[in-house]
PDB file of C-alpha atoms in Angstrom:
ATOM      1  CA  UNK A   1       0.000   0.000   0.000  1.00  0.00           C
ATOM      2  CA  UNK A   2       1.640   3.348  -0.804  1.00  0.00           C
ATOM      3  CA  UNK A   3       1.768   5.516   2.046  1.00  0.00           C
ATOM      4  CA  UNK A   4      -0.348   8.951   2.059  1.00  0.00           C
ATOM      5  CA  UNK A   5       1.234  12.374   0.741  1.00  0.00           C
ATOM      6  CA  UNK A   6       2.291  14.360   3.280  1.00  0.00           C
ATOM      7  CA  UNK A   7      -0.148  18.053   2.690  1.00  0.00           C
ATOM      8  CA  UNK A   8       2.438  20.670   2.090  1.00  0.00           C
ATOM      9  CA  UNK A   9       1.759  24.479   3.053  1.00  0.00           C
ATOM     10  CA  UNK A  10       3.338  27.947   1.842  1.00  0.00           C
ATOM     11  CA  UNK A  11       2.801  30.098   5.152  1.00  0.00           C
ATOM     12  CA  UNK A  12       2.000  34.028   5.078  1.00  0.00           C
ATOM     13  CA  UNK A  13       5.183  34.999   7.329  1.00  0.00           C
ATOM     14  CA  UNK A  14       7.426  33.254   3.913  1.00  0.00           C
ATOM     15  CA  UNK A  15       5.783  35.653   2.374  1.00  0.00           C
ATOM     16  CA  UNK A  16       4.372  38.517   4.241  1.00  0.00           C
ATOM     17  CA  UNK A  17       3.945  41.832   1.731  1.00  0.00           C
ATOM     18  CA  UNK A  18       1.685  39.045  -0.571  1.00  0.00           C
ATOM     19  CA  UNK A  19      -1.591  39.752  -0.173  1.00  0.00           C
ATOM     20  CA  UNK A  20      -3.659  36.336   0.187  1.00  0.00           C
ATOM     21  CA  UNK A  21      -5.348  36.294  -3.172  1.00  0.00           C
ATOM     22  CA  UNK A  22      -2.020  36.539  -4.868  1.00  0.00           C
ATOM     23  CA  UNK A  23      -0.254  34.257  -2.018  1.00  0.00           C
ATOM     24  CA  UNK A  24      -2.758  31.533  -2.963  1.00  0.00           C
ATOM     25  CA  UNK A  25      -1.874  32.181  -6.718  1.00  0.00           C
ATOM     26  CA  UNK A  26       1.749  31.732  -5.962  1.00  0.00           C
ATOM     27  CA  UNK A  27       1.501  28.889  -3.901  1.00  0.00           C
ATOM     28  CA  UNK A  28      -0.523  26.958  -7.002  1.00  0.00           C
ATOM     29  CA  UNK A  29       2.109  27.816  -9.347  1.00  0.00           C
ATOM     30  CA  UNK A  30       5.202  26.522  -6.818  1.00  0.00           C
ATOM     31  CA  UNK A  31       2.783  23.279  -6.300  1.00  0.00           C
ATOM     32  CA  UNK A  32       1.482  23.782  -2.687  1.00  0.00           C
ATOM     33  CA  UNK A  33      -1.753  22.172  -1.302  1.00  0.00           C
ATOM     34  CA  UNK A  34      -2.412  24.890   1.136  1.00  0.00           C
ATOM     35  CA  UNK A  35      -1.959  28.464   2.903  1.00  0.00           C
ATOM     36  CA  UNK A  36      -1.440  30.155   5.843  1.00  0.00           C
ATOM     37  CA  UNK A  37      -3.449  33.439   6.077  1.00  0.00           C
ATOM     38  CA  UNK A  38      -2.798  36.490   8.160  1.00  0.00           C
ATOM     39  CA  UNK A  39      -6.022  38.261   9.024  1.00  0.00           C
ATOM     40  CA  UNK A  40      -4.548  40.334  11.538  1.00  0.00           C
ATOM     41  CA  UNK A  41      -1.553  41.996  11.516  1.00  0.00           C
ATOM     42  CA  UNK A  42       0.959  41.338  14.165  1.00  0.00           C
ATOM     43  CA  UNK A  43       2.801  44.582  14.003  1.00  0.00           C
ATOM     44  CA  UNK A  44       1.798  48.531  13.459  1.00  0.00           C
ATOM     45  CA  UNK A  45       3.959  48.613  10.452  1.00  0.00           C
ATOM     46  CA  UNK A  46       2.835  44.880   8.639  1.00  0.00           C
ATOM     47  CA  UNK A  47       0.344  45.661   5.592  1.00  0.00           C
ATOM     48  CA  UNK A  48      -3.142  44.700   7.288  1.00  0.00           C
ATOM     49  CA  UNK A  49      -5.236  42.356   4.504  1.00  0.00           C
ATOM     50  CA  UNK A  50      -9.027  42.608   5.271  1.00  0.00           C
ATOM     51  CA  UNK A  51     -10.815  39.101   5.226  1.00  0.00           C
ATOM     52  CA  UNK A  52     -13.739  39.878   6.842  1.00  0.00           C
ATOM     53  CA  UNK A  53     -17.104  38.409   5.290  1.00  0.00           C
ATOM     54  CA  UNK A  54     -18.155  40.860   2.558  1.00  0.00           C
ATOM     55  CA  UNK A  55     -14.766  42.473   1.857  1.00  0.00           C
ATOM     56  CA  UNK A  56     -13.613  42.663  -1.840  1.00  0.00           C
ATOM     57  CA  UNK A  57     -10.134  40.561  -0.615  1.00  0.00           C
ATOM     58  CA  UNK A  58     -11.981  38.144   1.048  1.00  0.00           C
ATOM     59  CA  UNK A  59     -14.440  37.480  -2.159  1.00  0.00           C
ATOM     60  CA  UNK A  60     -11.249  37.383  -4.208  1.00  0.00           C
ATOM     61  CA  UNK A  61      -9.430  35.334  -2.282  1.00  0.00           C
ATOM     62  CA  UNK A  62     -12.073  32.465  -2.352  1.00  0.00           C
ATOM     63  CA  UNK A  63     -12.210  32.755  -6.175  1.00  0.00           C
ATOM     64  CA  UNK A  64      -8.191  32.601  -6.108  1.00  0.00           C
ATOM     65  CA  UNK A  65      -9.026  29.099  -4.433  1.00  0.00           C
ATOM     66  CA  UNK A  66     -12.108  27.579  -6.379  1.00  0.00           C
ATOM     67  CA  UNK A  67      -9.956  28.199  -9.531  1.00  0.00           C
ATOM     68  CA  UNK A  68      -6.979  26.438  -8.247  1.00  0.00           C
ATOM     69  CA  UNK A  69      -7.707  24.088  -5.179  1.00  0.00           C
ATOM     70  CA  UNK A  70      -5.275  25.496  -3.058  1.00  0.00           C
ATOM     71  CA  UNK A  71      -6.932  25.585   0.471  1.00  0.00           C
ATOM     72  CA  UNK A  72      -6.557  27.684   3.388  1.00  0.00           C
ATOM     73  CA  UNK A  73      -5.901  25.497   6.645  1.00  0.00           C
ATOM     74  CA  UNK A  74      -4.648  27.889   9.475  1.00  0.00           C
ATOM     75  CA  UNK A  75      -5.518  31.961  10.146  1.00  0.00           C
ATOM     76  CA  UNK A  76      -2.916  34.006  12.220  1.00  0.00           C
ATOM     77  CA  UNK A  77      -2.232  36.261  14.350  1.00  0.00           C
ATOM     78  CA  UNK A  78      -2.741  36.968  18.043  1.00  0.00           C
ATOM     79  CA  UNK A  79      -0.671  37.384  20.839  1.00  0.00           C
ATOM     80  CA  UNK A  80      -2.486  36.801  23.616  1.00  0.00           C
ATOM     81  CA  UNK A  81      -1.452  39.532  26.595  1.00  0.00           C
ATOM     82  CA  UNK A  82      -3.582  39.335  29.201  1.00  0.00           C
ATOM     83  CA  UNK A  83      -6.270  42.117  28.070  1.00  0.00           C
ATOM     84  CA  UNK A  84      -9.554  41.411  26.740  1.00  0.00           C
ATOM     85  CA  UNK A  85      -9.013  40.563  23.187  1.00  0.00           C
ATOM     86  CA  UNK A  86     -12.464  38.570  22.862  1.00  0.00           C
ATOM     87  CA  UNK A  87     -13.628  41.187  19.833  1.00  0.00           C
ATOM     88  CA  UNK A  88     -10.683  40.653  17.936  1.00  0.00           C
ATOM     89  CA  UNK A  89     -10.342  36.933  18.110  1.00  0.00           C
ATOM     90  CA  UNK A  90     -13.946  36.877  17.282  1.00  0.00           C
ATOM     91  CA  UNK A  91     -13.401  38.674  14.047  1.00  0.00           C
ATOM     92  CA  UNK A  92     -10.651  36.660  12.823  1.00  0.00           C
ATOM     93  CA  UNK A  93     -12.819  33.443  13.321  1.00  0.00           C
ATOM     94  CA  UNK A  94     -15.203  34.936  11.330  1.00  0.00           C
ATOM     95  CA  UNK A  95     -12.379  35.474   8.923  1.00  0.00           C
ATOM     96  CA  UNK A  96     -11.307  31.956   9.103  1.00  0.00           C
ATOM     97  CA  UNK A  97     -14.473  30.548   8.848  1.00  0.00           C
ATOM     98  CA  UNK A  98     -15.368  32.445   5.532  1.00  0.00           C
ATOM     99  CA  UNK A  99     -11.698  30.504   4.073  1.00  0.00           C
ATOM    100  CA  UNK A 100     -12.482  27.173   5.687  1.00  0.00           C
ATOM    101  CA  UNK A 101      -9.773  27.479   8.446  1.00  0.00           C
ATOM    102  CA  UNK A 102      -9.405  24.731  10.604  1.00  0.00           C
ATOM    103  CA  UNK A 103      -7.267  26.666  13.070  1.00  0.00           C
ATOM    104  CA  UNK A 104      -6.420  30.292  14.758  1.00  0.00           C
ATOM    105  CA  UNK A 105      -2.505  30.331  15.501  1.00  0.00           C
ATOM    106  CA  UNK A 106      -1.841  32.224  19.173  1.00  0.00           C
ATOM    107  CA  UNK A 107       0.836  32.862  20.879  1.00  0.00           C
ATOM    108  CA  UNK A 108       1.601  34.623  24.747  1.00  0.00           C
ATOM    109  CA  UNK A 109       2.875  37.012  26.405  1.00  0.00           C
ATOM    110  CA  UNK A 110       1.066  36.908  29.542  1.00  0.00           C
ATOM    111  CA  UNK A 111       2.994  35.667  32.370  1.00  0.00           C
ATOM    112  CA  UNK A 112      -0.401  34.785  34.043  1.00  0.00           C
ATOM    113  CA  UNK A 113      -1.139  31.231  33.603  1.00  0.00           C
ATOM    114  CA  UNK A 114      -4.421  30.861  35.196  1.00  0.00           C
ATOM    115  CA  UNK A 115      -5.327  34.201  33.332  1.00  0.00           C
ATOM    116  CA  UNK A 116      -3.891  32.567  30.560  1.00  0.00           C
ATOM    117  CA  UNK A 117      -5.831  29.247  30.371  1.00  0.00           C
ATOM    118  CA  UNK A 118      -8.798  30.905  30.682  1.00  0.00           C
ATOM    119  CA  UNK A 119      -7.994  33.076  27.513  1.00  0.00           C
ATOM    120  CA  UNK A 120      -7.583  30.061  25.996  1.00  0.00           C
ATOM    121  CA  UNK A 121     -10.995  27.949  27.361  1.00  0.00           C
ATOM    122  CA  UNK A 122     -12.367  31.075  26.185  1.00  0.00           C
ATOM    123  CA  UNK A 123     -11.084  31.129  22.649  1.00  0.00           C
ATOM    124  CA  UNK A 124     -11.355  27.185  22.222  1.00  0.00           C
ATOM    125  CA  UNK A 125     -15.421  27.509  23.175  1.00  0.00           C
ATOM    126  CA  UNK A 126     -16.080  30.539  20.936  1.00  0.00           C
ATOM    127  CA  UNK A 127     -13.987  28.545  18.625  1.00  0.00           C
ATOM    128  CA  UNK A 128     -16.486  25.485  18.433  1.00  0.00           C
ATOM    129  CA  UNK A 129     -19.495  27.937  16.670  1.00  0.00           C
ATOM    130  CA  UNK A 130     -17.103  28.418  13.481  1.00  0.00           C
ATOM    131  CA  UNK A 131     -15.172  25.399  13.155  1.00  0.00           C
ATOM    132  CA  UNK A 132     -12.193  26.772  14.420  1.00  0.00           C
ATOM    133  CA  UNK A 133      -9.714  25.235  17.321  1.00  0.00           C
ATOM    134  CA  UNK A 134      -6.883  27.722  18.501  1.00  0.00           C
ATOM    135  CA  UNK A 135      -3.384  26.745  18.187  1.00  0.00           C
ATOM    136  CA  UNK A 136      -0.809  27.939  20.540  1.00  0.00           C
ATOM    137  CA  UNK A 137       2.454  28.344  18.844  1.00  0.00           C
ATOM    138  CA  UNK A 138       5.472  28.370  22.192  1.00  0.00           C
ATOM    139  CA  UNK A 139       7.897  31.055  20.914  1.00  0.00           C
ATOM    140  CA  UNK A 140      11.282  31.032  22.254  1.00  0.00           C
ATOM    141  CA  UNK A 141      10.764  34.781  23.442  1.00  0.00           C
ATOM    142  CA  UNK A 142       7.975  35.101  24.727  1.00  0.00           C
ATOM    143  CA  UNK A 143       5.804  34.167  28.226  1.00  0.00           C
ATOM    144  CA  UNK A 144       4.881  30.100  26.713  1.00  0.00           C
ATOM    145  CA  UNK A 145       8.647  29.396  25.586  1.00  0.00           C
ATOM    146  CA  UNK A 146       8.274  25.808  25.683  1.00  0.00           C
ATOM    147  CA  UNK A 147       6.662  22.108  24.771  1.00  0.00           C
ATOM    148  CA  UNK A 148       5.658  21.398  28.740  1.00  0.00           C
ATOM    149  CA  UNK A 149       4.577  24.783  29.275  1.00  0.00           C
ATOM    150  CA  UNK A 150       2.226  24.635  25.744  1.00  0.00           C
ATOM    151  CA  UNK A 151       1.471  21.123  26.547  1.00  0.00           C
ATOM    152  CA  UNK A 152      -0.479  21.824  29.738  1.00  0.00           C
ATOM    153  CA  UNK A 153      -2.197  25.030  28.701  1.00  0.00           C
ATOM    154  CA  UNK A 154      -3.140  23.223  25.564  1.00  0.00           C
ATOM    155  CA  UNK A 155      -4.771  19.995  27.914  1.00  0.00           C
ATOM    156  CA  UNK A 156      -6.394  22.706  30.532  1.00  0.00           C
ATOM    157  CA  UNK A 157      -7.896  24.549  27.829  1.00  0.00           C
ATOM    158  CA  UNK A 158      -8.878  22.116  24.774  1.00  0.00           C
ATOM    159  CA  UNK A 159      -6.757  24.100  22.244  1.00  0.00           C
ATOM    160  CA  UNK A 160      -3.885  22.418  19.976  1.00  0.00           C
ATOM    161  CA  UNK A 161      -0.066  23.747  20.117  1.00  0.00           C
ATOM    162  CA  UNK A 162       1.701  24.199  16.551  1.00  0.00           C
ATOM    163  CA  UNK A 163       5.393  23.344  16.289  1.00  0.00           C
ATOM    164  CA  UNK A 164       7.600  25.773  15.046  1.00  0.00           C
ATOM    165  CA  UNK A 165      11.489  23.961  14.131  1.00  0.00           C
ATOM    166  CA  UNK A 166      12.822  27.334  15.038  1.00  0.00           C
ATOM    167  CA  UNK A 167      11.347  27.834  18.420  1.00  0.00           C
ATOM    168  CA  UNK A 168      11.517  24.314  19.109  1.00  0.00           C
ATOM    169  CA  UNK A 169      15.836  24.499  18.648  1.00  0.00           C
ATOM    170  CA  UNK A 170      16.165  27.908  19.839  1.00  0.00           C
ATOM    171  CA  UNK A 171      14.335  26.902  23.529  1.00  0.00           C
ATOM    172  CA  UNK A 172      16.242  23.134  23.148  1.00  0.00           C
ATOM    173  CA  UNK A 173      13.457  20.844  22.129  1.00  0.00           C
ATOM    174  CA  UNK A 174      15.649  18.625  20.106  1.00  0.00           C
ATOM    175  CA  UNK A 175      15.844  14.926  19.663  1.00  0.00           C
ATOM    176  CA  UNK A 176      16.650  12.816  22.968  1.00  0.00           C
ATOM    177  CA  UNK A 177      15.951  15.512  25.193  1.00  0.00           C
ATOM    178  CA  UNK A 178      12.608  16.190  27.381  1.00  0.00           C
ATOM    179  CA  UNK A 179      11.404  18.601  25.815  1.00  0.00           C
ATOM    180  CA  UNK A 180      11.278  16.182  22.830  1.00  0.00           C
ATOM    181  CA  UNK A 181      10.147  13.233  24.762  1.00  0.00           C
ATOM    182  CA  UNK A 182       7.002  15.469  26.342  1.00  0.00           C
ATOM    183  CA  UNK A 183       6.553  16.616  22.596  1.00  0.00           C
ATOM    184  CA  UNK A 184       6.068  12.780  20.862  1.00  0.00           C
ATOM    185  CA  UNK A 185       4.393  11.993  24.481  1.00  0.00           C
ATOM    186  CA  UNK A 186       1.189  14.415  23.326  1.00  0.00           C
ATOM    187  CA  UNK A 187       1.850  14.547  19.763  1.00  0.00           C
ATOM    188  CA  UNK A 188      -2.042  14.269  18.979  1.00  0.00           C
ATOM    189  CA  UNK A 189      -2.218  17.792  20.025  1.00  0.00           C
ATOM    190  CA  UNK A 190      -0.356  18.771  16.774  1.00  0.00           C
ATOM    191  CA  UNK A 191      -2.548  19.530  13.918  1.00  0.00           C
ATOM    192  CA  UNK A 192       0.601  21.231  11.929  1.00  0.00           C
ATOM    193  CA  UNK A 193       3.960  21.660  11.703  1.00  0.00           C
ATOM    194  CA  UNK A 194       5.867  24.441  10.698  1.00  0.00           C
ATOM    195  CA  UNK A 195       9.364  23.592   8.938  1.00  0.00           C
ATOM    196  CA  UNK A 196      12.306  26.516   8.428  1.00  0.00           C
ATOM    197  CA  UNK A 197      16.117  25.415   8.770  1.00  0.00           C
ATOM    198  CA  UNK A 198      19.171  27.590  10.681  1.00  0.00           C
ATOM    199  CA  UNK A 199      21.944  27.599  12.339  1.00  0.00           C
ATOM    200  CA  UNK A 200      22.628  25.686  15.774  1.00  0.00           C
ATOM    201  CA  UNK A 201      23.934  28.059  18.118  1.00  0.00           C
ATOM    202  CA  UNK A 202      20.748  30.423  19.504  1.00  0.00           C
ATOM    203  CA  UNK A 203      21.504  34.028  18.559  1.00  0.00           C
ATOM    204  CA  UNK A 204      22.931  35.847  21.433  1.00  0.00           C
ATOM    205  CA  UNK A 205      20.035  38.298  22.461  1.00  0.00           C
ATOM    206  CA  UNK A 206      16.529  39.167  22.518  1.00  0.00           C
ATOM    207  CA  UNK A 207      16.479  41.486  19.638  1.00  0.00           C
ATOM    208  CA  UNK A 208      18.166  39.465  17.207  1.00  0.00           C
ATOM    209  CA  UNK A 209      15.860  36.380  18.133  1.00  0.00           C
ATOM    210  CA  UNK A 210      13.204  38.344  17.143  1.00  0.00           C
ATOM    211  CA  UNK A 211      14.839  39.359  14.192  1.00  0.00           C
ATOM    212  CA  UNK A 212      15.610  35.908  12.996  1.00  0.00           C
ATOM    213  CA  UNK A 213      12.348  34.807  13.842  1.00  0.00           C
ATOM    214  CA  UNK A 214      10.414  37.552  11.901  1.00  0.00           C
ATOM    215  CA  UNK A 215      12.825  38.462   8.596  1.00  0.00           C
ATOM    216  CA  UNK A 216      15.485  35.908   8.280  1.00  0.00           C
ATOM    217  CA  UNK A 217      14.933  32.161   8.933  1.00  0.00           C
ATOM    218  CA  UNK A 218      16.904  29.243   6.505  1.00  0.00           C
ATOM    219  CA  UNK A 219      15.685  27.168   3.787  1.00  0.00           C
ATOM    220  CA  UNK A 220      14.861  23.790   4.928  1.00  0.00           C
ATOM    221  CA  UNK A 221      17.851  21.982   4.364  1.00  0.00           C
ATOM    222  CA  UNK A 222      20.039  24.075   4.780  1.00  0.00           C
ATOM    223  CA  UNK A 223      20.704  24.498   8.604  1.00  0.00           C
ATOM    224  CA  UNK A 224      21.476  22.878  11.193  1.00  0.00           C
ATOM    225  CA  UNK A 225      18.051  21.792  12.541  1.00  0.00           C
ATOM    226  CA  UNK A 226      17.185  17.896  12.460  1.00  0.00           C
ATOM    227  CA  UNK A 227      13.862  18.852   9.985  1.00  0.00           C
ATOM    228  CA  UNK A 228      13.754  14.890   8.934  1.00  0.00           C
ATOM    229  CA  UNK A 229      13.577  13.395  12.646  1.00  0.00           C
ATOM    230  CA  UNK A 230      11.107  16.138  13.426  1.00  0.00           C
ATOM    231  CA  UNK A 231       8.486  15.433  10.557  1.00  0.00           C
ATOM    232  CA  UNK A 232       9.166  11.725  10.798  1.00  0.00           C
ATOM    233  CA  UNK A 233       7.735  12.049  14.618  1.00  0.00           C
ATOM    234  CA  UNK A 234       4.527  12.850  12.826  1.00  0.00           C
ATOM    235  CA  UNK A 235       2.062  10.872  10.941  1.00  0.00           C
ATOM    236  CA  UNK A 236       1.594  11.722   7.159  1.00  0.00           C
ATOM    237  CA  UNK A 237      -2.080  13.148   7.863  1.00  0.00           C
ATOM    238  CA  UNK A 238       0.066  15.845  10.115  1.00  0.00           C
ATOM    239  CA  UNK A 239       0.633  18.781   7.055  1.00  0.00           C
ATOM    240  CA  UNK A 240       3.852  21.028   6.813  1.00  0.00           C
ATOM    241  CA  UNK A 241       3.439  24.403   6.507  1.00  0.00           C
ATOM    242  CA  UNK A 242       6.741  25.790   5.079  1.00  0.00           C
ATOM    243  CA  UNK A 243       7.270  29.181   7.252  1.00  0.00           C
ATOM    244  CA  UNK A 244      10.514  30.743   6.075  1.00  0.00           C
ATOM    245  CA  UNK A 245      10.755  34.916   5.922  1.00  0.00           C
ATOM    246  CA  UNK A 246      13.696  35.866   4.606  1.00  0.00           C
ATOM    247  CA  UNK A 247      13.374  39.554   3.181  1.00  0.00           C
ATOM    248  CA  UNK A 248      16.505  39.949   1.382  1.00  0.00           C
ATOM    249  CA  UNK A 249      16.012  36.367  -0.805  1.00  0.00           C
ATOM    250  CA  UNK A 250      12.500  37.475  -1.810  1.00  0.00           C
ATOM    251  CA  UNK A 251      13.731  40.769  -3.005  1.00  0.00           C
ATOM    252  CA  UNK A 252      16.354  38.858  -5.508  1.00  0.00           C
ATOM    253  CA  UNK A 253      14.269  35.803  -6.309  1.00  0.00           C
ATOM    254  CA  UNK A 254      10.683  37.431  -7.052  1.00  0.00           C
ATOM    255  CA  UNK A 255       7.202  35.732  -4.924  1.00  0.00           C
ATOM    256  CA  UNK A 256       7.320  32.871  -7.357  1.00  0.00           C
ATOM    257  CA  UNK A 257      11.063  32.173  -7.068  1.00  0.00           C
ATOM    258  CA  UNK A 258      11.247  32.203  -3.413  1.00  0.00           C
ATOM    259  CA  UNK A 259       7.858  30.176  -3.204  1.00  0.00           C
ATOM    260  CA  UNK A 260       9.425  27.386  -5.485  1.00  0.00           C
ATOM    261  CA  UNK A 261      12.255  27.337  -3.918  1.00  0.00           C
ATOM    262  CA  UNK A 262      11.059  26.542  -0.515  1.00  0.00           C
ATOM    263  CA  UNK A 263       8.965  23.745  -2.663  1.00  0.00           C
ATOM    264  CA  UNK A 264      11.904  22.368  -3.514  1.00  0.00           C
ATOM    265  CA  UNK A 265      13.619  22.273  -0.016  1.00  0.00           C
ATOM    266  CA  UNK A 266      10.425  21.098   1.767  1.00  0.00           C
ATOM    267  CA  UNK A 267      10.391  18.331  -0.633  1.00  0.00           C
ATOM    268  CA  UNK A 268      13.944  16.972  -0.188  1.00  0.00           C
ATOM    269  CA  UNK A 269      13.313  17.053   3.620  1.00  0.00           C
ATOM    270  CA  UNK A 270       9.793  14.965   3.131  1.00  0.00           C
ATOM    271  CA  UNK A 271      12.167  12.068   0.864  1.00  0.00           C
ATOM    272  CA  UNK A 272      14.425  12.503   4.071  1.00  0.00           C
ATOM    273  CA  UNK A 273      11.720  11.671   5.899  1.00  0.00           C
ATOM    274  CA  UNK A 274      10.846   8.903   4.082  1.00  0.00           C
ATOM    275  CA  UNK A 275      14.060   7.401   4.278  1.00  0.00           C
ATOM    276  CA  UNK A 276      14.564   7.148   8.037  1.00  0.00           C
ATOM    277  CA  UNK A 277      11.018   5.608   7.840  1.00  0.00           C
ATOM    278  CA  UNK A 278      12.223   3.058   5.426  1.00  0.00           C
ATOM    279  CA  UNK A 279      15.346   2.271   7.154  1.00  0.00           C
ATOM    280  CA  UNK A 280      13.836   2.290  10.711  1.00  0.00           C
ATOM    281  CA  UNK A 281      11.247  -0.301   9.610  1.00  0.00           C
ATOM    282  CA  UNK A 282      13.849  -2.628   7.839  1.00  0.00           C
ATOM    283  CA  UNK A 283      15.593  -2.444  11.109  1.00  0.00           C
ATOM    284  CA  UNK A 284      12.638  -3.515  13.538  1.00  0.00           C
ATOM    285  CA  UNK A 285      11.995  -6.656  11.076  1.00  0.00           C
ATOM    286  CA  UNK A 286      15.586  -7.690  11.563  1.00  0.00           C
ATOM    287  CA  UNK A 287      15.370  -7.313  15.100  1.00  0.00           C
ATOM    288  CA  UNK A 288      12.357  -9.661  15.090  1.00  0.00           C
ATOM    289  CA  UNK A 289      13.002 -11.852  12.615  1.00  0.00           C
TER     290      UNK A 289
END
């Protein structure tokens, strides 16, 4: 039986100045099965893309997707801080719900837990009227910086966590250690994986974790990251969503050349993938043979 093909995913941060008609476009051409969407901006100075039911982007965004299939599977993005920011997550459901979303990708900066898990009970009921489950994404610099922590807000509150292979080397969740042991331990709280490569040594300060988080992240590939034995802890139906901003690479390769690029790495990594599941299989026969 051949196994299933992994879903593959172009996410808006790869390309964050494309507004999501186009980025669907793109991601069709470069042979993607899905996108991310940003319906909210995360900074004052990010281009805001209105989605909201009605709007002229919204209407051609969906025809973008009838006339190529590409889907969208995740909205983003709110950083959840501890104020009331019930209106605003409300409005992007409605967004997400209008593109089919499956899921609302948080993340948090309040260093209230109990605050914080009710946030997220919050979000996760409102969640259940539009199909949509938030995902809390544990970001190496901010209040949830790691699997355990995400883990148990995710189990108190019903929503999922995302994996990031930055974040997840950049706050030491990498293979063999506990943080990767208490990831593959609750691994059905994944619905997606996000896949960008660099180098192993964590940059040196706040600021320039930020930086490399939000402008310039590697190809998959081409880092230092173990991308294959992080996908292969996943089961196929688990998609990819290729998040990889790199500002100065989109400004010599065009939308479409980056897009295909990234393609192109997230491919090799997925045969990678396939590999270790190959050779780890032919391994446990001989063991029982």
């Amino acid at each position: 039986m051949t196994a299933p093909r992994r879903q593959l995913g172009l996410a808006q941060l790869s390309l964050l100045n494309t507004a999501p008609p186009q980025l669907v476009a793109v991601a069709a051409q470069a042979g993607f099965d899905f996108i991310g969407a940003r319906v909210r901006p995360v900074t004052p100075t990010e281009r805001p893309y209105d989605l909201q039911p009605g709007s002229p982007m919204l209407r051609e965004t969906l025809s973008r997707m009838a006339d190529t299939g590409v889907t969208v599977r995740d909205i983003e993005f709110l950083l959840l801080d501890g104020t009331d920011q019930r209106d605003a997550w409300l409005a992007m459901m409605e967004a997400g719900q209008a593109l089919g979303a499956a899921s609302l990708t948080v993340a948090a900066s309040d260093p209230d837990t109990a605050r914080l898990a009710d946030t997220l009970a919050r979000m996760t009921e409102d969640g259940r009227s539009y199909g949509i489950v938030p995902t809390l994404e544990p970001i190496s610099y901010q209040a949830v910086n790691s699997i355990p922590a995400a883990v148990a807000l995710a189990l108190i509150s019903g929503c999922n966590v995302v994996v990031d292979a930055l974040h997840l080397n950049r706050f030491g969740a990498v293979p063999g250690s506990p943080q990767w042991q208490n990831l593959e331990a609750n691994r059905d709280l994944v619905p997606l994986l996000q896949l960008c490569d660099g180098p192993v040594q964590r940059p040196a300060s706040h600021a320039a974790l930020v930086a490399e988080s939000r402008s310039e992240r590697g190809v998959p590939g081409s880092g230092g990251f173990d991308l294959a034995a992080l996908v292969n802890a996943f089961p196929a139906d688990v998609p990819v969503s290729v998040e990889v901003p790199s500002d100065s690479t989109v400004a010599r390769l065009g939308e479409l050349g980056w897009a295909r690029k990234l393609k192109e790495a997230a491919v090799a990594v997925l045969a990678m993938e396939s590999k270790k599941t190959t050779e780890k299989s032919a391994i446990e026969k001989a063991v029982t043979a």
